mmCIF file of C-alpha atoms in Angstrom:
data_model
loop_
_atom_site.group_PDB
_atom_site.id
_atom_site.type_symbol
_atom_site.label_atom_id
_atom_site.label_comp_id
_atom_site.label_asym_id
_atom_site.label_seq_id
_atom_site.Cartn_x
_atom_site.Cartn_y
_atom_site.Cartn_z
ATOM 1 C CA MET M 1 124.952 95.410 -28.177
ATOM 2 C CA PRO M 2 125.123 94.950 -31.979
ATOM 3 C CA SER M 3 127.042 91.722 -31.476
ATOM 4 C CA ARG M 4 124.226 90.396 -29.249
ATOM 5 C CA LYS M 5 121.650 91.157 -31.938
ATOM 6 C CA LEU M 6 123.876 89.555 -34.538
ATOM 7 C CA SER M 7 124.317 86.392 -32.484
ATOM 8 C CA THR M 8 120.533 86.217 -31.889
ATOM 9 C CA ILE M 9 119.873 86.531 -35.620
ATOM 10 C CA LEU M 10 122.472 83.909 -36.458
ATOM 11 C CA LEU M 11 121.016 81.536 -33.860
ATOM 12 C CA ALA M 12 117.526 81.996 -35.302
ATOM 13 C CA MET M 13 118.800 81.370 -38.842
ATOM 14 C CA ALA M 14 120.693 78.249 -37.765
ATOM 15 C CA THR M 15 117.602 76.899 -35.995
ATOM 16 C CA ALA M 16 115.435 77.545 -39.055
ATOM 17 C CA ALA M 17 117.978 75.862 -41.310
ATOM 18 C CA LEU M 18 118.107 72.843 -39.011
ATOM 19 C CA LEU M 19 114.332 72.531 -38.981
ATOM 20 C CA LEU M 20 114.056 72.913 -42.727
ATOM 21 C CA SER M 21 116.819 70.430 -43.430
ATOM 22 C CA GLY M 22 114.947 67.675 -41.579
ATOM 23 C CA ALA M 23 111.654 68.346 -43.376
ATOM 24 C CA GLY M 24 112.502 66.200 -46.368
ATOM 25 C CA CYS M 25 113.820 63.266 -44.360
ATOM 26 C CA ARG M 26 110.568 61.458 -43.666
ATOM 27 C CA LYS M 27 110.767 57.754 -43.219
ATOM 28 C CA ARG M 28 108.472 55.725 -45.353
ATOM 29 C CA SER M 29 105.932 53.875 -43.289
ATOM 30 C CA ALA M 30 105.363 50.201 -43.885
ATOM 31 C CA PRO M 31 102.215 49.475 -45.898
ATOM 32 C CA ALA M 32 99.181 48.589 -43.792
ATOM 33 C CA PRO M 33 98.456 44.866 -43.509
ATOM 34 C CA PRO M 34 95.561 43.651 -45.635
ATOM 35 C CA PRO M 35 92.179 43.673 -43.912
ATOM 36 C CA VAL M 36 90.903 40.474 -42.327
ATOM 37 C CA VAL M 37 87.599 39.317 -43.781
ATOM 38 C CA ILE M 38 85.389 36.921 -41.806
ATOM 39 C CA VAL M 39 83.351 34.730 -44.060
ATOM 40 C CA PRO M 40 80.612 32.742 -42.297
ATOM 41 C CA SER M 41 80.472 29.127 -43.290
ATOM 42 C CA ALA M 42 77.353 27.620 -44.807
ATOM 43 C CA SER M 43 76.537 25.688 -41.623
ATOM 44 C CA ASP M 44 76.561 28.803 -39.444
ATOM 45 C CA ARG M 45 73.247 30.375 -38.678
ATOM 46 C CA GLN M 46 72.885 33.982 -38.039
ATOM 47 C CA PRO M 47 71.294 34.745 -34.660
ATOM 48 C CA GLY M 48 67.718 35.967 -34.654
ATOM 49 C CA THR M 49 66.743 34.115 -37.793
ATOM 50 C CA GLN M 50 64.462 31.147 -37.849
ATOM 51 C CA PRO M 51 65.434 28.044 -39.707
ATOM 52 C CA SER M 52 63.444 27.454 -42.801
ATOM 53 C CA GLU M 53 62.147 24.110 -41.483
ATOM 54 C CA PRO M 54 58.465 23.386 -41.561
ATOM 55 C CA ALA M 55 56.712 24.651 -38.535
ATOM 56 C CA THR M 56 55.896 21.958 -36.033
ATOM 57 C CA THR M 57 53.019 21.952 -33.729
ATOM 58 C CA PRO M 58 53.697 22.967 -30.191
ATOM 59 C CA THR M 59 52.480 19.660 -28.925
ATOM 60 C CA GLU M 60 55.333 17.952 -30.530
ATOM 61 C CA THR M 61 58.589 18.756 -28.910
ATOM 62 C CA LYS M 62 61.762 17.183 -29.877
ATOM 63 C CA PRO M 63 64.638 17.282 -27.602
ATOM 64 C CA THR M 64 67.420 19.250 -29.220
ATOM 65 C CA LYS M 65 71.000 18.783 -28.659
ATOM 66 C CA THR M 66 73.061 21.831 -28.208
ATOM 67 C CA VAL M 67 75.907 21.633 -30.622
ATOM 68 C CA PRO M 68 78.592 24.209 -30.310
ATOM 69 C CA ALA M 69 78.629 26.461 -33.329
ATOM 70 C CA PRO M 70 81.676 26.078 -35.438
ATOM 71 C CA SER M 71 83.929 29.087 -35.420
ATOM 72 C CA PRO M 72 83.701 31.242 -38.458
ATOM 73 C CA GLU M 73 86.444 30.807 -40.988
ATOM 74 C CA LEU M 74 89.028 33.517 -41.242
ATOM 75 C CA VAL M 75 89.989 34.337 -44.758
ATOM 76 C CA VAL M 76 92.972 36.559 -45.240
ATOM 77 C CA PRO M 77 93.312 37.840 -48.743
ATOM 78 C CA PRO M 78 96.788 37.374 -50.103
ATOM 79 C CA ALA M 79 98.977 40.391 -49.588
ATOM 80 C CA LYS M 80 99.668 42.408 -52.658
ATOM 81 C CA LYS M 81 103.114 41.723 -53.787
ATOM 82 C CA SER M 82 104.753 44.971 -54.511
ATOM 83 C CA SER M 83 106.482 44.479 -57.746
ATOM 84 C CA PRO M 84 109.901 46.013 -57.715
ATOM 85 C CA ARG M 85 110.406 48.616 -60.307
ATOM 86 C CA THR M 86 111.857 46.926 -63.231
ATOM 87 C CA THR M 87 113.784 48.819 -65.772
ATOM 88 C CA PRO M 88 114.222 47.400 -69.176
ATOM 89 C CA PRO M 89 117.594 45.759 -69.483
ATOM 90 C CA ARG M 90 120.148 48.016 -70.973
ATOM 91 C CA THR M 91 121.563 46.814 -74.150
ATOM 92 C CA ALA M 92 124.953 47.907 -75.187
ATOM 93 C CA PRO M 93 124.858 50.031 -78.294
ATOM 94 C CA ALA M 94 125.961 48.191 -81.328
ATOM 95 C CA VAL M 95 129.627 48.849 -81.706
ATOM 96 C CA GLU M 96 130.547 49.304 -85.264
ATOM 97 C CA PRO M 97 134.100 48.615 -86.229
ATOM 98 C CA PRO M 98 135.928 51.842 -86.874
ATOM 99 C CA PRO M 99 135.875 52.692 -90.526
ATOM 100 C CA THR M 100 139.099 52.037 -92.284
ATOM 101 C CA PRO M 101 140.726 55.371 -92.877
ATOM 102 C CA VAL M 102 140.754 56.309 -96.476
ATOM 103 C CA GLU M 103 144.103 57.732 -97.277
ATOM 104 C CA THR M 104 143.599 61.216 -98.552
ATOM 105 C CA PRO M 105 146.443 63.099 -100.063
ATOM 106 C CA PRO M 106 147.766 65.836 -97.779
ATOM 107 C CA LYS M 107 146.333 69.233 -98.462
ATOM 108 C CA PRO M 108 148.777 71.609 -100.044
ATOM 109 C CA ALA M 109 149.702 74.620 -97.979
ATOM 110 C CA PRO M 110 147.546 77.614 -98.795
ATOM 111 C CA PRO M 111 149.356 80.079 -100.982
ATOM 112 C CA ARG M 112 150.691 83.165 -99.251
ATOM 113 C CA MET M 113 149.340 86.429 -100.380
ATOM 114 C CA SER M 114 152.268 88.743 -100.789
ATOM 115 C CA PRO M 115 152.551 91.763 -102.990
ATOM 116 C CA ARG M 116 154.619 91.449 -106.092
ATOM 117 C CA LEU M 117 157.920 93.156 -105.592
ATOM 118 C CA THR M 118 160.103 94.560 -108.281
ATOM 119 C CA PRO M 119 163.597 93.087 -108.350
ATOM 120 C CA ALA M 120 164.969 96.306 -106.807
ATOM 121 C CA GLU M 121 162.421 96.199 -103.949
ATOM 122 C CA GLN M 122 163.137 92.517 -103.377
ATOM 123 C CA ALA M 123 166.894 93.188 -103.158
ATOM 124 C CA GLU M 124 166.261 96.039 -100.718
ATOM 125 C CA TYR M 125 164.032 93.838 -98.452
ATOM 126 C CA GLU M 126 166.581 91.041 -98.637
ATOM 127 C CA GLN M 127 169.404 93.366 -97.535
ATOM 128 C CA LYS M 128 167.333 94.917 -94.687
ATOM 129 C CA THR M 129 166.224 91.453 -93.510
ATOM 130 C CA ASN M 130 169.768 90.108 -93.375
ATOM 131 C CA ALA M 131 170.938 93.235 -91.510
ATOM 132 C CA ALA M 132 168.115 92.925 -88.915
ATOM 133 C CA ILE M 133 168.855 89.203 -88.403
ATOM 134 C CA ALA M 134 172.563 89.920 -87.945
ATOM 135 C CA ALA M 135 171.852 92.716 -85.419
ATOM 136 C CA ALA M 136 169.464 90.510 -83.416
ATOM 137 C CA GLU M 137 171.993 87.642 -83.325
ATOM 138 C CA LYS M 138 174.754 90.028 -82.196
ATOM 139 C CA ASN M 139 172.559 91.297 -79.339
ATOM 140 C CA MET M 140 171.689 87.708 -78.374
ATOM 141 C CA GLN M 141 175.406 86.880 -78.117
ATOM 142 C CA ALA M 142 175.748 89.572 -75.454
ATOM 143 C CA THR M 143 173.537 87.459 -73.166
ATOM 144 C CA PHE M 144 175.687 84.293 -73.353
ATOM 145 C CA GLY M 145 177.181 83.366 -70.000
ATOM 146 C CA LYS M 146 174.949 85.778 -68.059
ATOM 147 C CA GLN M 147 172.298 84.814 -65.523
ATOM 148 C CA LEU M 148 168.888 85.807 -66.919
ATOM 149 C CA ASN M 149 165.709 86.308 -64.925
ATOM 150 C CA ALA M 150 162.361 84.906 -66.078
ATOM 151 C CA ALA M 151 161.373 87.975 -68.116
ATOM 152 C CA GLN M 152 164.745 88.079 -69.872
ATOM 153 C CA SER M 153 164.581 84.338 -70.658
ATOM 154 C CA ASP M 154 161.116 84.832 -72.112
ATOM 155 C CA LEU M 155 162.387 87.651 -74.328
ATOM 156 C CA LEU M 156 165.255 85.459 -75.503
ATOM 157 C CA GLU M 157 162.816 82.674 -76.514
ATOM 158 C CA LYS M 158 160.641 85.145 -78.413
ATOM 159 C CA ILE M 159 163.684 86.486 -80.270
ATOM 160 C CA ARG M 160 164.693 82.951 -81.280
ATOM 161 C CA GLY M 161 161.149 82.257 -82.496
ATOM 162 C CA PHE M 162 161.002 85.414 -84.623
ATOM 163 C CA LEU M 163 164.430 84.709 -86.108
ATOM 164 C CA GLY M 164 163.409 81.160 -87.056
ATOM 165 C CA GLN M 165 160.226 82.413 -88.709
ATOM 166 C CA ALA M 166 162.147 85.141 -90.538
ATOM 167 C CA ARG M 167 164.591 82.588 -91.972
ATOM 168 C CA GLU M 168 161.700 80.354 -93.021
ATOM 169 C CA ALA M 169 159.947 83.230 -94.806
ATOM 170 C CA ALA M 170 163.228 84.153 -96.535
ATOM 171 C CA ARG M 171 163.636 80.572 -97.806
ATOM 172 C CA ALA M 172 160.073 80.747 -99.168
ATOM 173 C CA GLY M 173 160.929 83.981 -100.975
ATOM 174 C CA ASP M 174 158.529 86.123 -98.915
ATOM 175 C CA TRP M 175 161.009 88.905 -98.231
ATOM 176 C CA GLN M 176 158.501 91.418 -96.957
ATOM 177 C CA ARG M 177 157.280 89.018 -94.251
ATOM 178 C CA ALA M 178 160.848 87.959 -93.469
ATOM 179 C CA HIS M 179 161.789 91.620 -93.004
ATOM 180 C CA ASN M 180 158.885 92.258 -90.603
ATOM 181 C CA LEU M 181 159.803 89.217 -88.468
ATOM 182 C CA ALA M 182 163.504 90.126 -88.439
ATOM 183 C CA GLN M 183 162.645 93.671 -87.315
ATOM 184 C CA LYS M 184 160.565 92.288 -84.417
ATOM 185 C CA ALA M 185 163.489 90.099 -83.376
ATOM 186 C CA GLN M 186 165.871 93.051 -83.567
ATOM 187 C CA VAL M 187 163.631 95.332 -81.458
ATOM 188 C CA LEU M 188 163.238 92.654 -78.784
ATOM 189 C CA SER M 189 166.987 91.981 -78.763
ATOM 190 C CA VAL M 190 167.715 95.680 -78.140
ATOM 191 C CA GLU M 191 165.211 95.572 -75.253
ATOM 192 C CA LEU M 192 166.949 92.461 -73.870
ATOM 193 C CA VAL M 193 170.403 94.045 -74.002
ATOM 194 C CA ASN M 194 169.110 97.205 -72.267
ATOM 195 C CA SER M 195 167.626 95.094 -69.445
ATOM 196 C CA LEU M 196 171.019 93.450 -68.631
#
């Protein structure tokens, strides 16, 4: 029985939605025609009124001719012309020619903040960096000629990126940064070799 109640509820909701969806779809009715105004002409006499002629004596009777009364004139006021909504014409915004680019000198690279190393510390970082780069490259060579899955290929690309950045930092003389990048490459290369 629950399915019967559910179908009854759904039918009621669908009917209500159908009724409500048609509520806003009223057709606009045509405007009513202008009213017709009957204006009596000056020669027409209104019934029940006496002409303003001098009163004649009853002894004098003039034969009168019955002249059909002219029909009243129909005057129809001109229909109001509905003026269409006019929007002011759109004017295209004034297009200014693009400003000529002023050649500015390129900004110098921001200086790297690295701690000052003693010559002994610098030599130690240089030796550790070169050892980490060599170990990462050796592990990368183990993957040559092997079919790599997507995760292994991604690791290989990351290793190459870290090695490139490490070499760049070494050329700039930032041996501490170069050592950190070379260590990251070495750790990832060990992970890659273990996944083969």
